[in-house]
mmCIF file of C-alpha atoms in Angstrom:
data_model
loop_
_atom_site.group_PDB
_atom_site.id
_atom_site.type_symbol
_atom_site.label_atom_id
_atom_site.label_comp_id
_atom_site.label_asym_id
_atom_site.label_seq_id
_atom_site.Cartn_x
_atom_site.Cartn_y
_atom_site.Cartn_z
ATOM 1 C CA UNK K 18 -56.322 17.057 -17.774
ATOM 2 C CA UNK K 19 -55.382 12.788 -19.417
ATOM 3 C CA UNK K 20 -53.989 10.238 -17.147
ATOM 4 C CA UNK K 21 -51.095 11.075 -19.363
ATOM 5 C CA UNK K 22 -50.181 14.196 -19.033
ATOM 6 C CA UNK K 23 -50.273 14.039 -15.432
ATOM 7 C CA UNK K 24 -48.072 10.873 -15.079
ATOM 8 C CA UNK K 25 -45.132 12.123 -17.501
ATOM 9 C CA UNK K 26 -43.568 14.368 -15.090
ATOM 10 C CA UNK K 27 -43.512 11.881 -12.425
ATOM 11 C CA UNK K 28 -41.885 9.442 -14.483
ATOM 12 C CA UNK K 29 -39.382 11.686 -15.693
ATOM 13 C CA UNK K 30 -38.586 12.930 -12.103
ATOM 14 C CA UNK K 31 -38.014 9.825 -10.799
ATOM 15 C CA UNK K 32 -36.232 8.886 -13.595
ATOM 16 C CA UNK K 33 -33.497 11.747 -13.166
ATOM 17 C CA UNK K 34 -33.402 11.152 -9.470
ATOM 18 C CA UNK K 35 -32.558 7.183 -10.554
ATOM 19 C CA UNK K 36 -29.897 8.878 -13.023
ATOM 20 C CA UNK K 37 -28.494 11.264 -10.167
ATOM 21 C CA UNK K 38 -26.413 9.251 -8.071
ATOM 22 C CA UNK K 39 -24.944 7.427 -10.705
ATOM 23 C CA UNK K 40 -24.007 11.653 -12.126
ATOM 24 C CA UNK K 41 -22.376 12.404 -8.864
ATOM 25 C CA UNK K 42 -20.800 9.348 -8.735
ATOM 26 C CA UNK K 43 -18.972 9.493 -11.463
ATOM 27 C CA UNK K 44 -17.971 13.036 -10.626
ATOM 28 C CA UNK K 45 -16.641 12.115 -7.547
ATOM 29 C CA UNK K 46 -14.386 8.903 -9.321
ATOM 30 C CA UNK K 47 -13.691 11.654 -11.775
ATOM 31 C CA UNK K 48 -12.183 14.312 -9.035
ATOM 32 C CA UNK K 49 -10.551 11.268 -7.007
ATOM 33 C CA UNK K 50 -8.698 10.810 -10.457
ATOM 34 C CA UNK K 51 -7.705 13.739 -10.918
ATOM 35 C CA UNK K 52 -6.119 14.341 -7.966
ATOM 36 C CA UNK K 53 -4.563 11.121 -8.054
ATOM 37 C CA UNK K 54 -2.640 12.180 -11.399
ATOM 38 C CA UNK K 55 -1.652 16.195 -8.994
ATOM 39 C CA UNK K 56 -0.314 13.814 -6.363
ATOM 40 C CA UNK K 57 1.538 11.702 -8.226
ATOM 41 C CA UNK K 58 3.238 14.931 -10.464
ATOM 42 C CA UNK K 59 3.841 16.586 -7.100
ATOM 43 C CA UNK K 60 5.478 13.326 -5.453
ATOM 44 C CA UNK K 61 8.084 12.946 -9.389
ATOM 45 C CA UNK K 62 8.301 16.349 -8.518
ATOM 46 C CA UNK K 63 9.783 15.891 -5.360
ATOM 47 C CA UNK K 64 11.595 12.491 -5.759
ATOM 48 C CA UNK K 65 13.428 14.340 -8.792
ATOM 49 C CA UNK K 66 14.458 17.425 -6.436
ATOM 50 C CA UNK K 67 15.515 15.010 -4.077
ATOM 51 C CA UNK K 68 18.812 15.075 -6.024
ATOM 52 C CA UNK K 69 19.347 17.946 -5.845
ATOM 53 C CA UNK K 70 18.845 18.713 -2.410
ATOM 54 C CA UNK K 71 21.500 16.015 -1.299
ATOM 55 C CA UNK K 72 24.528 16.930 0.226
ATOM 56 C CA UNK K 73 27.215 16.619 -3.268
ATOM 57 C CA UNK K 74 26.577 17.375 -6.763
ATOM 58 C CA UNK K 75 24.838 14.285 -9.041
ATOM 59 C CA UNK K 76 28.457 14.724 -10.718
ATOM 60 C CA UNK K 77 29.822 13.843 -7.794
ATOM 61 C CA UNK K 78 27.712 10.948 -7.682
ATOM 62 C CA UNK K 79 28.341 9.918 -10.773
ATOM 63 C CA UNK K 80 32.334 10.011 -10.813
ATOM 64 C CA UNK K 81 31.853 8.396 -7.375
ATOM 65 C CA UNK K 82 34.403 11.416 -6.539
ATOM 66 C CA UNK K 83 37.482 9.981 -8.096
ATOM 67 C CA UNK K 84 39.813 12.517 -10.446
ATOM 68 C CA UNK K 85 38.811 12.530 -14.054
ATOM 69 C CA UNK K 86 39.879 14.049 -16.763
ATOM 70 C CA UNK K 87 37.911 16.919 -18.865
ATOM 71 C CA UNK K 88 37.182 15.394 -21.529
ATOM 72 C CA UNK K 89 35.713 12.797 -19.673
ATOM 73 C CA UNK K 90 34.334 14.997 -17.547
ATOM 74 C CA UNK K 91 32.474 16.754 -20.625
ATOM 75 C CA UNK K 92 30.979 13.321 -22.037
ATOM 76 C CA UNK K 93 29.954 12.581 -18.673
ATOM 77 C CA UNK K 94 27.709 16.047 -17.912
ATOM 78 C CA UNK K 95 26.481 15.179 -21.789
ATOM 79 C CA UNK K 96 25.350 11.695 -21.432
ATOM 80 C CA UNK K 97 23.111 12.711 -18.540
ATOM 81 C CA UNK K 98 22.576 16.567 -19.370
ATOM 82 C CA UNK K 99 23.980 18.247 -16.532
ATOM 83 C CA UNK K 100 24.332 21.193 -18.863
ATOM 84 C CA UNK K 101 20.945 21.520 -18.881
ATOM 85 C CA UNK K 102 18.323 23.758 -16.710
ATOM 86 C CA UNK K 103 17.302 21.435 -13.940
ATOM 87 C CA UNK K 104 13.631 21.800 -15.329
ATOM 88 C CA UNK K 105 14.764 20.808 -18.708
ATOM 89 C CA UNK K 106 15.915 18.026 -17.095
ATOM 90 C CA UNK K 107 13.178 17.408 -15.025
ATOM 91 C CA UNK K 108 10.633 16.896 -17.837
ATOM 92 C CA UNK K 109 13.208 14.506 -19.824
ATOM 93 C CA UNK K 110 13.829 12.323 -16.891
ATOM 94 C CA UNK K 111 9.669 12.280 -16.852
ATOM 95 C CA UNK K 112 9.316 12.004 -20.266
ATOM 96 C CA UNK K 113 11.392 8.706 -20.533
ATOM 97 C CA UNK K 114 8.841 7.587 -16.453
ATOM 98 C CA UNK K 115 5.599 8.135 -18.673
ATOM 99 C CA UNK K 116 7.180 5.581 -21.357
ATOM 100 C CA UNK K 117 8.241 2.847 -19.010
ATOM 101 C CA UNK K 118 12.760 4.246 -19.186
ATOM 102 C CA UNK K 119 13.652 5.291 -16.429
ATOM 103 C CA UNK K 120 17.228 6.142 -16.582
ATOM 104 C CA UNK K 121 21.163 3.598 -16.712
ATOM 105 C CA UNK K 122 22.392 2.599 -13.533
ATOM 106 C CA UNK K 123 24.763 3.842 -13.011
ATOM 107 C CA UNK K 124 26.542 1.108 -10.933
ATOM 108 C CA UNK K 125 24.857 -2.390 -13.580
ATOM 109 C CA UNK K 126 25.597 0.070 -17.363
ATOM 110 C CA UNK K 127 22.095 -1.254 -17.208
ATOM 111 C CA UNK K 128 17.869 0.208 -17.936
ATOM 112 C CA UNK K 129 17.037 0.636 -14.743
ATOM 113 C CA UNK K 130 14.512 -0.731 -15.577
ATOM 114 C CA UNK K 131 14.571 -4.479 -16.534
ATOM 115 C CA UNK K 132 16.389 -4.154 -13.072
ATOM 116 C CA UNK K 133 13.888 -3.236 -10.847
ATOM 117 C CA UNK K 134 11.341 -5.847 -13.025
ATOM 118 C CA UNK K 135 13.706 -8.399 -12.155
ATOM 119 C CA UNK K 136 13.004 -7.865 -8.446
ATOM 120 C CA UNK K 137 9.389 -6.504 -8.407
ATOM 121 C CA UNK K 138 7.881 -10.319 -8.035
ATOM 122 C CA UNK K 139 9.329 -10.977 -4.866
ATOM 123 C CA UNK K 140 7.747 -7.746 -3.334
ATOM 124 C CA UNK K 141 4.758 -7.984 -4.523
ATOM 125 C CA UNK K 142 4.642 -11.868 -3.223
ATOM 126 C CA UNK K 143 5.824 -10.526 -0.298
ATOM 127 C CA UNK K 144 2.821 -7.611 0.173
ATOM 128 C CA UNK K 145 0.040 -9.495 -1.020
ATOM 129 C CA UNK K 146 0.936 -12.348 1.681
ATOM 130 C CA UNK K 147 1.509 -10.532 4.303
ATOM 131 C CA UNK K 148 -1.763 -8.377 3.266
ATOM 132 C CA UNK K 149 -3.904 -12.239 3.822
ATOM 133 C CA UNK K 150 -2.152 -12.821 6.629
ATOM 134 C CA UNK K 151 -3.397 -9.387 7.987
ATOM 135 C CA UNK K 152 -7.182 -9.788 6.716
ATOM 136 C CA UNK K 153 -7.846 -13.498 7.681
ATOM 137 C CA UNK K 154 -6.254 -13.379 11.403
ATOM 138 C CA UNK K 155 -7.200 -9.736 12.127
ATOM 139 C CA UNK K 156 -10.254 -9.623 11.358
ATOM 140 C CA UNK K 157 -10.633 -13.165 12.912
ATOM 141 C CA UNK K 158 -9.204 -12.205 16.031
ATOM 142 C CA UNK K 159 -11.108 -8.926 16.272
ATOM 143 C CA UNK K 160 -14.164 -10.319 15.693
ATOM 144 C CA UNK K 161 -14.329 -12.705 18.174
ATOM 145 C CA UNK K 162 -13.055 -10.188 20.459
ATOM 146 C CA UNK K 163 -15.786 -8.493 19.575
ATOM 147 C CA UNK K 164 -19.111 -10.779 19.924
ATOM 148 C CA UNK K 165 -17.703 -13.481 22.311
ATOM 149 C CA UNK K 166 -16.319 -11.233 25.179
ATOM 150 C CA UNK K 167 -14.243 -13.845 28.094
ATOM 151 C CA UNK K 168 -11.023 -15.401 28.875
ATOM 152 C CA UNK K 169 -10.115 -16.446 25.015
ATOM 153 C CA UNK K 170 -10.766 -13.059 23.480
ATOM 154 C CA UNK K 171 -9.015 -10.879 26.143
ATOM 155 C CA UNK K 172 -6.259 -13.545 25.889
ATOM 156 C CA UNK K 173 -5.762 -13.071 21.995
ATOM 157 C CA UNK K 174 -6.146 -9.435 22.312
ATOM 158 C CA UNK K 175 -3.589 -9.204 24.815
ATOM 159 C CA UNK K 176 -1.017 -11.122 22.834
ATOM 160 C CA UNK K 177 -2.000 -9.287 18.958
ATOM 161 C CA UNK K 178 -1.304 -6.227 21.730
ATOM 162 C CA UNK K 179 2.120 -7.008 23.056
ATOM 163 C CA UNK K 180 2.550 -8.242 19.103
ATOM 164 C CA UNK K 181 2.345 -5.171 18.276
ATOM 165 C CA UNK K 182 4.670 -3.517 20.621
ATOM 166 C CA UNK K 183 7.040 -5.547 18.147
ATOM 167 C CA UNK K 184 9.641 -3.768 16.380
ATOM 168 C CA UNK K 185 9.458 -5.392 12.654
ATOM 169 C CA UNK K 186 13.485 -6.770 12.751
ATOM 170 C CA UNK K 187 12.642 -7.633 16.271
ATOM 171 C CA UNK K 188 9.966 -10.386 15.246
ATOM 172 C CA UNK K 189 12.298 -10.828 12.077
ATOM 173 C CA UNK K 190 15.164 -11.554 13.574
ATOM 174 C CA UNK K 191 12.934 -14.083 16.957
ATOM 175 C CA UNK K 192 11.716 -15.810 13.473
ATOM 176 C CA UNK K 193 14.718 -16.983 12.501
ATOM 177 C CA UNK K 194 15.974 -17.783 15.317
ATOM 178 C CA UNK K 195 13.350 -20.220 16.315
ATOM 179 C CA UNK K 196 11.469 -21.849 13.022
ATOM 180 C CA UNK K 197 14.457 -21.448 10.853
ATOM 181 C CA UNK K 198 17.381 -22.208 12.614
ATOM 182 C CA UNK K 199 16.040 -24.427 15.219
ATOM 183 C CA UNK K 200 13.043 -26.038 14.144
ATOM 184 C CA UNK K 201 14.208 -25.671 10.493
ATOM 185 C CA UNK K 202 10.405 -25.497 9.125
ATOM 186 C CA UNK K 203 12.036 -22.173 6.794
ATOM 187 C CA UNK K 204 14.343 -21.480 4.823
ATOM 188 C CA UNK K 205 16.797 -18.216 6.496
ATOM 189 C CA UNK K 206 17.072 -16.033 3.714
ATOM 190 C CA UNK K 207 16.831 -16.453 0.236
ATOM 191 C CA UNK K 208 13.752 -15.653 -2.011
ATOM 192 C CA UNK K 209 13.227 -19.781 -3.718
ATOM 193 C CA UNK K 210 13.189 -20.615 -6.654
ATOM 194 C CA UNK K 211 9.940 -19.927 -8.853
ATOM 195 C CA UNK K 212 6.740 -21.471 -7.754
ATOM 196 C CA UNK K 213 5.768 -23.163 -4.456
ATOM 197 C CA UNK K 214 9.177 -22.747 -3.305
ATOM 198 C CA UNK K 215 9.354 -18.975 -3.925
ATOM 199 C CA UNK K 216 6.307 -19.211 -1.589
ATOM 200 C CA UNK K 217 7.754 -21.322 1.340
ATOM 201 C CA UNK K 218 10.647 -18.821 1.766
ATOM 202 C CA UNK K 219 8.018 -16.055 2.121
ATOM 203 C CA UNK K 220 6.523 -17.381 5.009
ATOM 204 C CA UNK K 221 8.457 -16.189 7.676
ATOM 205 C CA UNK K 222 9.364 -12.531 6.159
ATOM 206 C CA UNK K 223 5.254 -12.249 5.836
ATOM 207 C CA UNK K 224 4.540 -13.329 8.940
ATOM 208 C CA UNK K 225 7.059 -10.831 10.233
ATOM 209 C CA UNK K 226 6.065 -8.022 8.112
ATOM 210 C CA UNK K 227 2.356 -8.865 8.973
ATOM 211 C CA UNK K 228 2.540 -8.775 12.862
ATOM 212 C CA UNK K 229 1.916 -5.320 14.164
ATOM 213 C CA UNK K 230 -1.072 -4.609 10.948
ATOM 214 C CA UNK K 231 -2.455 -7.235 12.670
ATOM 215 C CA UNK K 232 -1.979 -6.130 15.691
ATOM 216 C CA UNK K 233 -4.359 -3.525 14.721
ATOM 217 C CA UNK K 234 -6.947 -4.813 12.459
ATOM 218 C CA UNK K 235 -7.869 -7.274 15.312
ATOM 219 C CA UNK K 236 -7.945 -4.040 17.736
ATOM 220 C CA UNK K 237 -10.094 -1.823 15.460
ATOM 221 C CA UNK K 238 -11.982 -4.800 14.705
ATOM 222 C CA UNK K 239 -13.326 -5.705 18.048
ATOM 223 C CA UNK K 240 -14.054 -1.772 18.809
ATOM 224 C CA UNK K 241 -15.909 -1.717 16.116
ATOM 225 C CA UNK K 242 -17.917 -4.905 16.422
ATOM 226 C CA UNK K 243 -18.497 -3.408 20.572
ATOM 227 C CA UNK K 244 -20.244 -0.052 19.358
ATOM 228 C CA UNK K 245 -22.174 -1.686 16.586
ATOM 229 C CA UNK K 246 -23.312 -4.389 19.433
ATOM 230 C CA UNK K 247 -24.628 -1.720 21.465
ATOM 231 C CA UNK K 248 -26.268 0.871 19.070
ATOM 232 C CA UNK K 249 -30.141 1.398 19.652
ATOM 233 C CA UNK K 250 -30.993 -0.564 16.905
ATOM 234 C CA UNK K 251 -29.215 -3.259 16.900
ATOM 235 C CA UNK K 252 -30.600 -3.728 21.241
ATOM 236 C CA UNK K 253 -33.753 -3.442 19.648
ATOM 237 C CA UNK K 254 -33.820 -5.840 16.849
ATOM 238 C CA UNK K 255 -32.915 -8.131 19.537
ATOM 239 C CA UNK K 256 -35.545 -6.809 21.974
ATOM 240 C CA UNK K 257 -38.199 -8.010 19.294
ATOM 241 C CA UNK K 258 -36.696 -11.663 19.957
ATOM 242 C CA UNK K 259 -35.059 -11.496 16.182
ATOM 243 C CA UNK K 260 -32.181 -14.303 15.988
ATOM 244 C CA UNK K 261 -28.822 -13.255 17.399
ATOM 245 C CA UNK K 262 -27.031 -14.394 14.531
ATOM 246 C CA UNK K 263 -29.205 -13.237 11.938
ATOM 247 C CA UNK K 264 -28.762 -9.768 13.940
ATOM 248 C CA UNK K 265 -25.165 -10.517 13.665
ATOM 249 C CA UNK K 266 -24.912 -10.551 10.097
ATOM 250 C CA UNK K 267 -27.727 -8.235 8.951
ATOM 251 C CA UNK K 268 -26.373 -4.990 10.813
ATOM 252 C CA UNK K 269 -23.872 -5.796 13.302
ATOM 253 C CA UNK K 270 -21.150 -7.240 10.446
ATOM 254 C CA UNK K 271 -22.093 -5.152 7.574
ATOM 255 C CA UNK K 272 -21.765 -1.487 9.692
ATOM 256 C CA UNK K 273 -18.981 -2.572 11.281
ATOM 257 C CA UNK K 274 -16.588 -3.749 7.959
ATOM 258 C CA UNK K 275 -17.258 -0.538 6.455
ATOM 259 C CA UNK K 276 -14.224 1.585 9.114
ATOM 260 C CA UNK K 277 -12.828 -2.122 9.735
ATOM 261 C CA UNK K 278 -11.972 -2.455 5.474
ATOM 262 C CA UNK K 279 -11.277 1.063 5.023
ATOM 263 C CA UNK K 280 -8.416 1.289 7.493
ATOM 264 C CA UNK K 281 -6.772 -2.558 7.079
ATOM 265 C CA UNK K 282 -6.917 -1.128 3.446
ATOM 266 C CA UNK K 283 -4.370 2.182 4.759
ATOM 267 C CA UNK K 284 -2.609 -1.003 6.728
ATOM 268 C CA UNK K 285 -1.984 -2.803 3.901
ATOM 269 C CA UNK K 286 -0.697 0.041 2.072
ATOM 270 C CA UNK K 287 1.663 1.187 4.516
ATOM 271 C CA UNK K 288 3.669 -2.714 3.900
ATOM 272 C CA UNK K 289 5.048 -1.417 1.295
ATOM 273 C CA UNK K 290 7.033 0.401 3.160
ATOM 274 C CA UNK K 291 7.450 -2.547 5.925
ATOM 275 C CA UNK K 292 8.691 -4.799 2.934
ATOM 276 C CA UNK K 293 12.409 -2.878 2.690
ATOM 277 C CA UNK K 294 12.784 -3.741 6.442
ATOM 278 C CA UNK K 295 11.687 -7.143 5.728
ATOM 279 C CA UNK K 296 13.761 -7.538 2.123
ATOM 280 C CA UNK K 297 16.882 -6.788 4.446
ATOM 281 C CA UNK K 298 16.470 -8.895 6.582
ATOM 282 C CA UNK K 299 15.467 -11.943 4.933
ATOM 283 C CA UNK K 300 17.580 -11.235 1.779
ATOM 284 C CA UNK K 301 14.710 -11.475 -0.386
ATOM 285 C CA UNK K 302 16.413 -9.721 -3.253
ATOM 286 C CA UNK K 303 13.715 -7.536 -3.907
ATOM 287 C CA UNK K 304 12.654 -3.953 -4.687
ATOM 288 C CA UNK K 305 13.306 -3.067 -0.517
ATOM 289 C CA UNK K 306 16.580 -4.488 -0.674
ATOM 290 C CA UNK K 307 17.957 -3.114 -3.838
ATOM 291 C CA UNK K 308 16.949 0.341 -2.626
ATOM 292 C CA UNK K 309 19.109 -0.044 0.454
ATOM 293 C CA UNK K 310 21.585 -1.256 -2.095
ATOM 294 C CA UNK K 311 21.198 1.330 -4.449
ATOM 295 C CA UNK K 312 21.132 4.525 -1.909
ATOM 296 C CA UNK K 313 24.832 3.303 -0.401
ATOM 297 C CA UNK K 314 26.261 3.102 -3.191
ATOM 298 C CA UNK K 315 24.931 6.361 -4.940
ATOM 299 C CA UNK K 316 22.639 5.131 -7.644
ATOM 300 C CA UNK K 317 20.650 7.384 -7.627
ATOM 301 C CA UNK K 318 18.629 6.655 -11.258
ATOM 302 C CA UNK K 319 17.589 3.277 -9.508
ATOM 303 C CA UNK K 320 16.842 5.030 -6.215
ATOM 304 C CA UNK K 321 14.104 7.674 -8.012
ATOM 305 C CA UNK K 322 12.588 4.805 -9.769
ATOM 306 C CA UNK K 323 12.337 2.702 -6.599
ATOM 307 C CA UNK K 324 11.009 5.775 -4.700
ATOM 308 C CA UNK K 325 8.467 6.816 -6.977
ATOM 309 C CA UNK K 326 7.293 3.376 -7.966
ATOM 310 C CA UNK K 327 6.643 3.377 -4.172
ATOM 311 C CA UNK K 328 5.320 6.347 -3.797
ATOM 312 C CA UNK K 329 2.905 5.619 -6.701
ATOM 313 C CA UNK K 330 1.898 2.472 -5.483
ATOM 314 C CA UNK K 331 0.962 3.823 -2.105
ATOM 315 C CA UNK K 332 -0.742 6.969 -3.741
ATOM 316 C CA UNK K 333 -3.007 4.555 -6.035
ATOM 317 C CA UNK K 334 -4.309 2.320 -3.592
ATOM 318 C CA UNK K 335 -5.308 5.128 -1.534
ATOM 319 C CA UNK K 336 -7.323 6.119 -3.783
ATOM 320 C CA UNK K 337 -8.833 2.303 -5.123
ATOM 321 C CA UNK K 338 -9.462 2.410 -1.192
ATOM 322 C CA UNK K 339 -11.329 6.071 -1.121
ATOM 323 C CA UNK K 340 -13.322 5.275 -3.835
ATOM 324 C CA UNK K 341 -14.798 1.889 -3.287
ATOM 325 C CA UNK K 342 -15.062 2.819 0.457
ATOM 326 C CA UNK K 343 -17.735 5.181 -1.552
ATOM 327 C CA UNK K 344 -19.157 2.810 -4.129
ATOM 328 C CA UNK K 345 -20.172 0.417 -0.729
ATOM 329 C CA UNK K 346 -21.577 3.577 1.210
ATOM 330 C CA UNK K 347 -22.190 6.328 -1.396
ATOM 331 C CA UNK K 348 -23.733 8.899 2.048
ATOM 332 C CA UNK K 349 -20.171 8.913 2.696
ATOM 333 C CA UNK K 350 -18.174 11.375 0.367
ATOM 334 C CA UNK K 351 -21.443 12.312 -1.288
ATOM 335 C CA UNK K 352 -23.981 12.093 0.601
ATOM 336 C CA UNK K 353 -24.603 15.855 2.008
ATOM 337 C CA UNK K 354 -23.801 17.029 -1.557
ATOM 338 C CA UNK K 355 -26.720 14.863 -3.024
ATOM 339 C CA UNK K 356 -29.065 15.868 -0.052
#
């Protein structure tokens, strides 16, 4: 038997082994994407069905309880297809949503997509600034408390724990009184003009939104780092005389970062819901404040659109975090199958 006939199967086996993780990963990502689509479909059913589960009929919302002529009522029913079966109304609404058409606002008589689009930037900027605060401060405090136990780290964690217990709207009011009214460093309310002025207006709202999440991420980072420091492989590395800084960078921080970043991502996704309260307190004119006013005015096309956008953003973020977590460490989700 020639050497070529011996080595050929080995190379083929190695190549197959190298290709296998990629195929498994693609199947994993495809499964998550299919799950994302199914979840979004179920969310759309819930959001649309909430209109019919609420007390009263859609016609009552459209007429605001006013007495109208039969011709006017028939015109409204024809415009909103209220005489059609519910499943036909749902399919018509879903088809419009897929093409970016969320219907027409009852109050403003304008396309919902344009009304929502003009308010989306304020909400997006608020969540991004709050997310940056959560990651920077939360990881910094947690890392300090985990690596350097002492009075400073204990004080930082105690302060973070106290802040975590403060409700968002209470923290927002305190920030307004101290930094906007007394010190006059920041504006009291409003989103400001485009550019740096808008960022300036978002400082206090983003801090108020990030309060509880900073403390949560800090405590999680502290716990993860201390668990890694007490692990056997880390203690062995330190006992062999390896520099502590190298051990911390290569083993402690890398292993501790996985669960911390995953939970931090889920926490940031949760900021979407918390933004409703902050926008209302600071009168930012974003999607959260628009949602509250639309609920009060029973403008259900707007309510459906914003609720669906919030749910979709949360689901998409969770899916991206799940995929990113598995890409960073394939053993987590596909390791059992692959082994």
